[in-house]
Amino acid sequence: YGIGLYVPNVDNWKAGRFSYDGSMDPRAASTNYIAPTRRITLTCFKPLTYSYYICAGQLDEIRANFKARRDCITNNSLDAYES
């Protein structure tokens, strides 16, 4: 069981942990993070938007969910910034 993140047209990721101590306390300062990364050139005053899907479940369920959406969404705005 886990959480999956799918960002169309993004193949690189940064992930890590901050202040991880194994605590199960929801008030603990530790956190995990993940960020999709892509090299783009920004243009002044041109909005940047992108789409993503997040899903929780068994690995085969997550993969099937993302595969079903692979063709129905693009990141056209993000693609316009391709550098």
Coordinates of N, CA, C and O in Angstrom, one line a residue:
Y1 N 0.8 -1.2 0.0 CA 0.0 0.0 0.0 C 0.9 1.2 0.0 O 1.9 1.3 0.7
G2 N 0.5 2.2 -0.8 CA 1.3 3.4 -0.8 C 0.6 4.6 -1.5 O -0.6 4.5 -1.8
I3 N 1.4 5.6 -1.8 CA 0.9 6.8 -2.5 C 1.7 7.0 -3.8 O 2.9 6.9 -3.8
G4 N 1.0 7.3 -4.9 CA 1.7 7.5 -6.2 C 1.4 8.9 -6.7 O 0.4 9.5 -6.4
L5 N 2.4 9.4 -7.4 CA 2.3 10.8 -8.0 C 2.6 10.6 -9.5 O 3.7 10.1 -9.8
Y6 N 1.7 11.1 -10.4 CA 1.9 11.1 -11.8 C 1.8 12.5 -12.4 O 0.8 13.2 -12.2
V7 N 2.9 13.0 -13.0 CA 2.9 14.3 -13.6 C 3.2 14.1 -15.1 O 4.3 13.7 -15.4
P8 N 2.2 14.3 -16.0 CA 2.5 14.0 -17.4 C 3.7 14.8 -17.9 O 3.9 16.0 -17.6
N9 N 4.5 14.2 -18.8 CA 5.6 14.8 -19.4 C 6.8 15.2 -18.5 O 7.6 16.1 -18.8
V10 N 6.8 14.6 -17.3 CA 7.9 14.9 -16.4 C 8.5 13.5 -16.0 O 7.8 12.6 -15.6
D11 N 9.8 13.4 -16.2 CA 10.5 12.2 -15.9 C 11.5 12.2 -14.8 O 12.1 11.2 -14.4
N12 N 11.8 13.4 -14.3 CA 12.8 13.6 -13.2 C 12.2 14.0 -11.9 O 11.2 14.8 -11.9
W13 N 12.7 13.5 -10.8 CA 12.1 13.8 -9.5 C 13.2 14.0 -8.5 O 14.3 13.5 -8.6
K14 N 12.9 14.8 -7.5 CA 13.7 15.0 -6.3 C 12.8 14.5 -5.1 O 11.7 14.9 -5.0
A15 N 13.4 13.8 -4.2 CA 12.7 13.3 -3.1 C 13.6 13.2 -1.9 O 14.9 13.0 -2.0
G16 N 13.1 13.2 -0.7 CA 13.9 13.1 0.5 C 13.1 13.2 1.8 O 11.9 13.2 1.7
R17 N 13.8 13.2 2.8 CA 13.2 13.4 4.2 C 13.9 14.5 4.9 O 15.1 14.8 4.8
F18 N 13.1 15.2 5.7 CA 13.6 16.3 6.5 C 13.4 15.9 8.0 O 12.3 15.6 8.4
S19 N 14.4 15.9 8.7 CA 14.4 15.7 10.2 C 13.7 14.4 10.5 O 13.0 14.3 11.5
Y20 N 14.0 13.3 9.7 CA 13.3 12.0 10.0 C 13.9 11.4 11.2 O 15.1 11.3 11.4
D21 N 13.0 11.0 12.1 CA 13.5 10.3 13.4 C 12.7 9.1 13.7 O 12.8 8.5 14.7
G22 N 11.8 8.6 12.7 CA 11.0 7.4 12.9 C 9.8 7.6 13.8 O 9.1 6.7 14.1
S23 N 9.5 8.9 14.2 CA 8.4 9.2 15.0 C 7.1 8.9 14.3 O 6.9 9.1 13.1
M24 N 6.1 8.4 15.1 CA 4.7 8.2 14.5 C 3.8 9.3 15.0 O 2.6 9.2 14.8
D25 N 4.3 10.2 15.7 CA 3.5 11.3 16.3 C 3.2 12.3 15.1 O 4.0 12.8 14.5
P26 N 1.9 12.6 14.9 CA 1.5 13.5 13.8 C 1.9 14.9 14.0 O 2.0 15.7 13.1
R27 N 2.4 15.2 15.2 CA 2.9 16.6 15.5 C 4.4 16.7 15.3 O 4.9 17.8 15.5
A28 N 5.0 15.6 14.9 CA 6.5 15.6 14.8 C 6.9 16.5 13.6 O 6.1 16.7 12.7
A29 N 8.0 17.1 13.7 CA 8.5 18.1 12.7 C 9.0 17.4 11.4 O 9.2 18.0 10.4
S30 N 9.2 16.1 11.5 CA 9.8 15.4 10.3 C 8.8 15.3 9.2 O 7.5 15.3 9.4
T31 N 9.3 15.2 7.9 CA 8.4 15.1 6.8 C 9.1 14.5 5.6 O 10.4 14.4 5.6
N32 N 8.4 13.9 4.7 CA 8.9 13.4 3.4 C 8.4 14.3 2.4 O 7.4 15.0 2.5
Y33 N 9.2 14.4 1.3 CA 8.8 15.3 0.2 C 9.2 14.7 -1.1 O 10.1 13.9 -1.2
I34 N 8.5 15.1 -2.2 CA 8.8 14.7 -3.5 C 8.4 15.9 -4.5 O 7.4 16.5 -4.2
A35 N 9.2 16.1 -5.5 CA 8.9 17.2 -6.4 C 9.3 16.8 -7.8 O 10.4 16.3 -8.0
P36 N 8.4 17.0 -8.7 CA 8.7 16.7 -10.1 C 9.7 17.9 -10.6 O 9.4 19.0 -10.2
T37 N 10.7 17.5 -11.4 CA 11.6 18.6 -11.9 C 11.7 18.5 -13.4 O 11.7 17.4 -14.0
R38 N 11.8 19.7 -14.0 CA 11.9 19.8 -15.4 C 12.6 21.1 -15.7 O 12.2 22.1 -15.2
R39 N 13.5 21.1 -16.7 CA 14.2 22.4 -17.0 C 13.3 23.1 -18.0 O 12.9 22.6 -19.1
I40 N 13.0 24.4 -17.6 CA 12.1 25.2 -18.5 C 12.7 26.6 -18.4 O 13.5 27.0 -17.6
T41 N 12.3 27.4 -19.4 CA 12.6 28.8 -19.4 C 11.4 29.6 -19.2 O 10.4 29.5 -19.9
L42 N 11.4 30.4 -18.1 CA 10.2 31.2 -17.7 C 10.1 32.5 -18.5 O 11.2 33.1 -18.8
T43 N 8.9 33.0 -18.8 CA 8.7 34.2 -19.5 C 7.9 35.1 -18.6 O 6.9 34.7 -17.9
C44 N 8.4 36.4 -18.4 CA 7.7 37.3 -17.5 C 6.2 37.4 -17.8 O 5.8 37.6 -19.0
F45 N 5.4 37.4 -16.8 CA 4.0 37.6 -16.9 C 3.2 36.6 -17.7 O 2.1 36.7 -18.0
K46 N 3.9 35.5 -18.0 CA 3.2 34.4 -18.7 C 2.9 33.3 -17.7 O 3.8 32.8 -17.0
P47 N 1.6 33.0 -17.5 CA 1.2 32.0 -16.4 C 1.8 30.7 -16.7 O 1.9 30.2 -17.8
L48 N 2.1 30.0 -15.6 CA 2.6 28.6 -15.7 C 1.7 27.7 -14.9 O 1.4 27.9 -13.7
T49 N 1.1 26.7 -15.6 CA 0.2 25.8 -14.9 C 0.6 24.4 -15.3 O 1.3 24.2 -16.4
Y50 N 0.4 23.4 -14.5 CA 0.6 22.0 -14.8 C -0.4 21.2 -14.1 O -1.0 21.6 -13.1
S51 N -0.5 19.9 -14.6 CA -1.5 19.0 -14.0 C -0.8 17.8 -13.4 O 0.3 17.5 -13.8
Y52 N -1.4 17.2 -12.4 CA -0.8 16.0 -11.8 C -2.0 15.2 -11.2 O -3.1 15.6 -11.0
Y53 N -1.7 13.9 -11.0 CA -2.6 13.0 -10.4 C -1.9 12.4 -9.1 O -0.7 12.1 -9.2
I54 N -2.6 12.3 -8.1 CA -2.1 11.6 -6.9 C -3.1 10.5 -6.5 O -4.3 10.7 -6.7
C55 N -2.6 9.3 -6.1 CA -3.5 8.2 -5.9 C -2.9 7.4 -4.8 O -1.7 7.2 -4.7
A56 N -3.8 6.8 -4.0 CA -3.4 5.9 -2.9 C -4.0 4.5 -3.1 O -5.1 4.4 -3.7
G57 N -3.2 3.5 -2.8 CA -3.8 2.1 -3.0 C -2.6 1.1 -3.1 O -1.5 1.4 -2.8
Q58 N -3.0 -0.1 -3.6 CA -2.0 -1.1 -3.9 C -1.3 -0.7 -5.2 O -1.8 0.0 -6.0
L59 N 0.0 -1.2 -5.3 CA 0.8 -0.8 -6.4 C 0.1 -1.0 -7.8 O 0.1 -0.2 -8.7
D60 N -0.5 -2.2 -7.9 CA -1.1 -2.5 -9.2 C -2.3 -1.6 -9.5 O -2.6 -1.2 -10.6
E61 N -3.1 -1.2 -8.4 CA -4.2 -0.2 -8.6 C -3.7 1.2 -9.0 O -4.2 1.8 -9.8
I62 N -2.6 1.6 -8.3 CA -2.0 2.9 -8.7 C -1.5 2.9 -10.1 O -1.9 3.9 -10.9
R63 N -0.8 1.9 -10.5 CA -0.3 1.9 -11.9 C -1.5 1.8 -12.9 O -1.5 2.5 -13.9
A64 N -2.5 1.1 -12.6 CA -3.7 1.0 -13.5 C -4.4 2.3 -13.6 O -4.8 2.8 -14.7
N65 N -4.5 3.0 -12.5 CA -5.2 4.3 -12.4 C -4.4 5.3 -13.3 O -5.0 6.1 -14.1
F66 N -3.1 5.4 -13.2 CA -2.3 6.3 -13.9 C -2.3 5.9 -15.4 O -2.3 6.8 -16.3
K67 N -2.2 4.7 -15.7 CA -2.2 4.2 -17.1 C -3.5 4.6 -17.8 O -3.5 5.0 -19.0
A68 N -4.6 4.5 -17.1 CA -5.9 4.9 -17.7 C -6.0 6.4 -18.0 O -6.8 6.8 -18.8
R69 N -5.2 7.2 -17.3 CA -5.2 8.7 -17.5 C -4.0 9.2 -18.4 O -3.9 10.4 -18.7
R70 N -3.2 8.3 -18.8 CA -2.0 8.7 -19.5 C -2.3 9.5 -20.8 O -1.6 10.4 -21.1
D71 N -3.3 9.1 -21.5 CA -3.6 9.7 -22.8 C -4.6 10.9 -22.7 O -4.8 11.6 -23.6
C72 N -5.2 11.1 -21.5 CA -6.3 12.1 -21.4 C -5.9 13.4 -20.9 O -6.7 14.3 -20.7
I73 N -4.6 13.5 -20.5 CA -4.1 14.8 -20.0 C -2.7 15.1 -20.5 O -1.9 14.2 -20.7
T74 N -2.5 16.3 -20.8 CA -1.2 16.8 -21.1 C -0.8 18.0 -20.3 O -1.7 18.5 -19.6
N75 N 0.4 18.4 -20.3 CA 0.8 19.6 -19.6 C 1.2 20.6 -20.7 O 2.3 21.0 -20.8
N76 N 0.2 21.1 -21.5 CA 0.5 22.0 -22.6 C 1.1 23.3 -22.1 O 2.0 23.8 -22.8
S77 N 0.7 23.8 -21.0 CA 1.3 25.1 -20.5 C 2.8 24.8 -20.2 O 3.7 25.6 -20.5
L78 N 3.0 23.7 -19.5 CA 4.4 23.3 -19.1 C 5.2 23.1 -20.3 O 6.4 23.5 -20.4
D79 N 4.6 22.4 -21.3 CA 5.4 22.1 -22.6 C 5.8 23.4 -23.3 O 6.8 23.4 -24.0
A80 N 5.0 24.4 -23.2 CA 5.3 25.7 -23.9 C 6.5 26.4 -23.3 O 7.1 27.2 -24.0
Y81 N 7.0 25.9 -22.2 CA 8.2 26.5 -21.5 C 9.4 25.7 -21.8 O 10.5 25.9 -21.2
E82 N 9.3 24.7 -22.6 CA 10.4 23.8 -22.9 C 11.7 24.6 -23.3 O 11.6 25.5 -24.1
S83 N 12.8 24.2 -22.6 CA 14.0 25.0 -22.9 C 15.0 24.2 -23.7 O 14.8 23.0 -23.9

